[in-house]
Backbone as a ProteinNet text record, in pm:
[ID]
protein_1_A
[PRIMARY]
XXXXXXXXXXXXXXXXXXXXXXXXXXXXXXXXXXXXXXXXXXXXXXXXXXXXXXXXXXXXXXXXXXXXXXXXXXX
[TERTIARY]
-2171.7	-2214.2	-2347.9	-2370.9	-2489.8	-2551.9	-2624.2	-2761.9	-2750.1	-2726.8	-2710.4	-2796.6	-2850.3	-2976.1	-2887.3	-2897.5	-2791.2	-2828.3	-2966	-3049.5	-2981.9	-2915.1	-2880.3	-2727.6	-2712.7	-2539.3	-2440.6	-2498.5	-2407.7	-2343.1	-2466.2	-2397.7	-2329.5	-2362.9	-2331.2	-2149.4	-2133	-2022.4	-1895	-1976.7	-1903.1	-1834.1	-1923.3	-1913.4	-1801.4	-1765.2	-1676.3	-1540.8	-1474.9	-1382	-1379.8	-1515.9	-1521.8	-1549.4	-1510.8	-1628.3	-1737.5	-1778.2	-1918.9	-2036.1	-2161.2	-2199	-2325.9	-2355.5	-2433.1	-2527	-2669.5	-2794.3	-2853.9	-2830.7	-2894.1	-2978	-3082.2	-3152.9	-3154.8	-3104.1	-3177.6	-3334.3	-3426.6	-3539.2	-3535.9	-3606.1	-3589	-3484.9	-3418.1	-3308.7	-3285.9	-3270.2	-3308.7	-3170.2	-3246.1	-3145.6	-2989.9	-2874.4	-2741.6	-2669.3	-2572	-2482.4	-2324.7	-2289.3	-2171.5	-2061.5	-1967.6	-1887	-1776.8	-1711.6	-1644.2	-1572.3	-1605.4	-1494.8	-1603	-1667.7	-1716.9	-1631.7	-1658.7	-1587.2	-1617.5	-1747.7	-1775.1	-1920.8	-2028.3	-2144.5	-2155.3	-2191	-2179.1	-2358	-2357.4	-2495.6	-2493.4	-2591.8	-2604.1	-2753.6	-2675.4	-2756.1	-2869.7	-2865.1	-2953.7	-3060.4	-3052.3	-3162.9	-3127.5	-3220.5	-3237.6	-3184.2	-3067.3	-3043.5	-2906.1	-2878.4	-2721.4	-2693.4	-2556.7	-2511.8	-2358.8	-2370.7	-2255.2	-2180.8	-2070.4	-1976.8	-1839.4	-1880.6	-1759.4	-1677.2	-1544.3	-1426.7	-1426.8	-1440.1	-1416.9	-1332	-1215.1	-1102.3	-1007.1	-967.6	-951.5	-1040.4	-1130.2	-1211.6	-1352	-1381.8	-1454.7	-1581.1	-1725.1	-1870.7	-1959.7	-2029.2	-2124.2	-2236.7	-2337.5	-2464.1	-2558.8	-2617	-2753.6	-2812.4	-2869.7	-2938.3	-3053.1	-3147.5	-3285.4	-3274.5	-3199.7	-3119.1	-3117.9	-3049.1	-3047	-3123.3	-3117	-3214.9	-3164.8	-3006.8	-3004.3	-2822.5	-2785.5	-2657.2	-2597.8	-2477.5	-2464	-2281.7	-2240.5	-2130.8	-1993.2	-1974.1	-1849.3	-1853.5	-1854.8	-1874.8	-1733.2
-600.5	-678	-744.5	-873.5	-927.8	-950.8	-990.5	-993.7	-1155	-1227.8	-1334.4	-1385.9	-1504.9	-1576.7	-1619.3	-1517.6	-1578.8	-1685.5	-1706.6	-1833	-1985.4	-1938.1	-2056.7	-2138.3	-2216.1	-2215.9	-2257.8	-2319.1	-2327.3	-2187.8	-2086.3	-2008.9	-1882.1	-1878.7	-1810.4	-1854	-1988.2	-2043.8	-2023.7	-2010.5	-1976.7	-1879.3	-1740.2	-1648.5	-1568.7	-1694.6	-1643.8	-1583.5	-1467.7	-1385.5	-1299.8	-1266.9	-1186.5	-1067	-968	-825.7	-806.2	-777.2	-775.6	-633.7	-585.2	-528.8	-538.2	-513.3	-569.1	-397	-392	-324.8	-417.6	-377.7	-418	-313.5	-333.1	-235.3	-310.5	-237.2	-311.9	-258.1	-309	-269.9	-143.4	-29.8	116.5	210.4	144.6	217.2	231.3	398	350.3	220.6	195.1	80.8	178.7	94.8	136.3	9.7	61.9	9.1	50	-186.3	-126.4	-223.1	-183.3	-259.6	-358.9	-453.4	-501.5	-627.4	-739.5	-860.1	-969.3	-1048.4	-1160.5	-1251	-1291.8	-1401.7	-1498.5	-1490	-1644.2	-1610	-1722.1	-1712.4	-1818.5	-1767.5	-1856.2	-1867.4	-2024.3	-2088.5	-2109.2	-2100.9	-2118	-2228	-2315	-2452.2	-2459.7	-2455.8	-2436.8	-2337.1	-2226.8	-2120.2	-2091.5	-2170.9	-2157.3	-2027.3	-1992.7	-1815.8	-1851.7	-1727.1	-1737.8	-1562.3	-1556.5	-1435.2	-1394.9	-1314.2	-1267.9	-1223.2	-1260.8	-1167.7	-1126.8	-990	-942.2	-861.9	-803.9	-767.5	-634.6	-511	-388	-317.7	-245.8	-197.3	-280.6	-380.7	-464	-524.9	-519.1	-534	-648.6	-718.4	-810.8	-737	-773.3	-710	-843.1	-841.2	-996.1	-901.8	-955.1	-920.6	-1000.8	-1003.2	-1116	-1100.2	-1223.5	-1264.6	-1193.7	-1146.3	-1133.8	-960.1	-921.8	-770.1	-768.6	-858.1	-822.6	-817.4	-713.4	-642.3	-721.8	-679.1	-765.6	-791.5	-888.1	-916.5	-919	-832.9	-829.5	-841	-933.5	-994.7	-963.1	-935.7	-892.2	-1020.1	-995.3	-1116.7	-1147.4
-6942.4	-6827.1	-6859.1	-6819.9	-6829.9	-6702.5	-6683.9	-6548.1	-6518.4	-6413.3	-6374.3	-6296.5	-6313.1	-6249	-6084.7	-5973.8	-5852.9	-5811.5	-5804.9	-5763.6	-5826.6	-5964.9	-5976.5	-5962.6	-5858.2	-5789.6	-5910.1	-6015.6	-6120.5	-6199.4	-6198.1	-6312.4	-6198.1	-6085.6	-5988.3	-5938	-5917.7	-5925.5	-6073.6	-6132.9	-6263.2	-6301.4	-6221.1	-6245.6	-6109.4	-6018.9	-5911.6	-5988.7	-5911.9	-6015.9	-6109.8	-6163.6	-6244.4	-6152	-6257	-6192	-6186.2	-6104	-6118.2	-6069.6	-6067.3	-6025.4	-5959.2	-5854.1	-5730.5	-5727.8	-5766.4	-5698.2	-5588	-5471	-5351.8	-5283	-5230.8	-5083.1	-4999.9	-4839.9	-4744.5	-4712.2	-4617.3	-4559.6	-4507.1	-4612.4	-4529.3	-4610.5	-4674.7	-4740.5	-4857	-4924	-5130	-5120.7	-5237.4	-5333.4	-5347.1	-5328.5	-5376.7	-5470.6	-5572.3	-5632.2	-5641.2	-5632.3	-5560	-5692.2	-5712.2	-5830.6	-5751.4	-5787.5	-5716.8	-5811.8	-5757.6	-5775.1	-5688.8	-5762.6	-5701.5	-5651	-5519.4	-5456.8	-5419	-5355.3	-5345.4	-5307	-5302.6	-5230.1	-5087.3	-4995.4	-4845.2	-4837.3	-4827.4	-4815.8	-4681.8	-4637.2	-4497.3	-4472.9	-4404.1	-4429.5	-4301.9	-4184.2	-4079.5	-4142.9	-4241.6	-4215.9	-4372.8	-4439.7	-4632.2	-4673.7	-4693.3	-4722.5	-4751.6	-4804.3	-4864.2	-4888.1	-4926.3	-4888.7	-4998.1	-5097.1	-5174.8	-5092.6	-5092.5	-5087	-5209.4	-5231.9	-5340.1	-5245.7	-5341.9	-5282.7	-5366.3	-5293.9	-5305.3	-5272.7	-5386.7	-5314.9	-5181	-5208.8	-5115	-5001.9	-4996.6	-4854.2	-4887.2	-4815.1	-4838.5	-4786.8	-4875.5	-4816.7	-4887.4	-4765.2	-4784	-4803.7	-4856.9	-4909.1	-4865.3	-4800.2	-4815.5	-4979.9	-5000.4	-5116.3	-5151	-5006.7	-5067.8	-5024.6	-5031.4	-5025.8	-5153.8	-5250.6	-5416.8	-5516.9	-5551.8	-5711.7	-5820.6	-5844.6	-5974.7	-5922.7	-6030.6	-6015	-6160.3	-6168.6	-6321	-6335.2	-6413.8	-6425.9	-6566.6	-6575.7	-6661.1	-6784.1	-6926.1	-7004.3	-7018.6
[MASK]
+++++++++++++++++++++++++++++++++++++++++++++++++++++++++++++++++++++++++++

């Protein structure tokens, strides 16, 4: 697995479909890691922010962006 710049929508887009692995914390809470299946990233245009969402065991989980530590992608 390599470490992916999410900030940037090209290599983030690229990387839709692979496996991937997501270290996130929210505010207050240790850091967790979660493995999954990248699916897409949802930009949200009114309020500068954006939000992963991968697919775990069938089930879709969105992430906010500034929740993420690192993002690491299947070569």
């Amino acid at each position: 697995m390599r470490v992916i710049n999410f900030n940037d929508q090209q290599e983030l887009i690229d990387s839709y479909g692979k496996k991937c692995q997501i270290e996130f914390q929210a505010v207050g809470f240790p850091s967790e890691v979660v493995t999954g299946t990248l699916l897409r990233a949802e930009f949200n245009t009114k309020v500068p922010s954006f939000r992963i969402v991968v697919e775990i065991d069938g089930v879709g989980l969105a992430i906010p962006a500034n929740h993420i530590l690192t993002l690491s992608v299947e070569e």
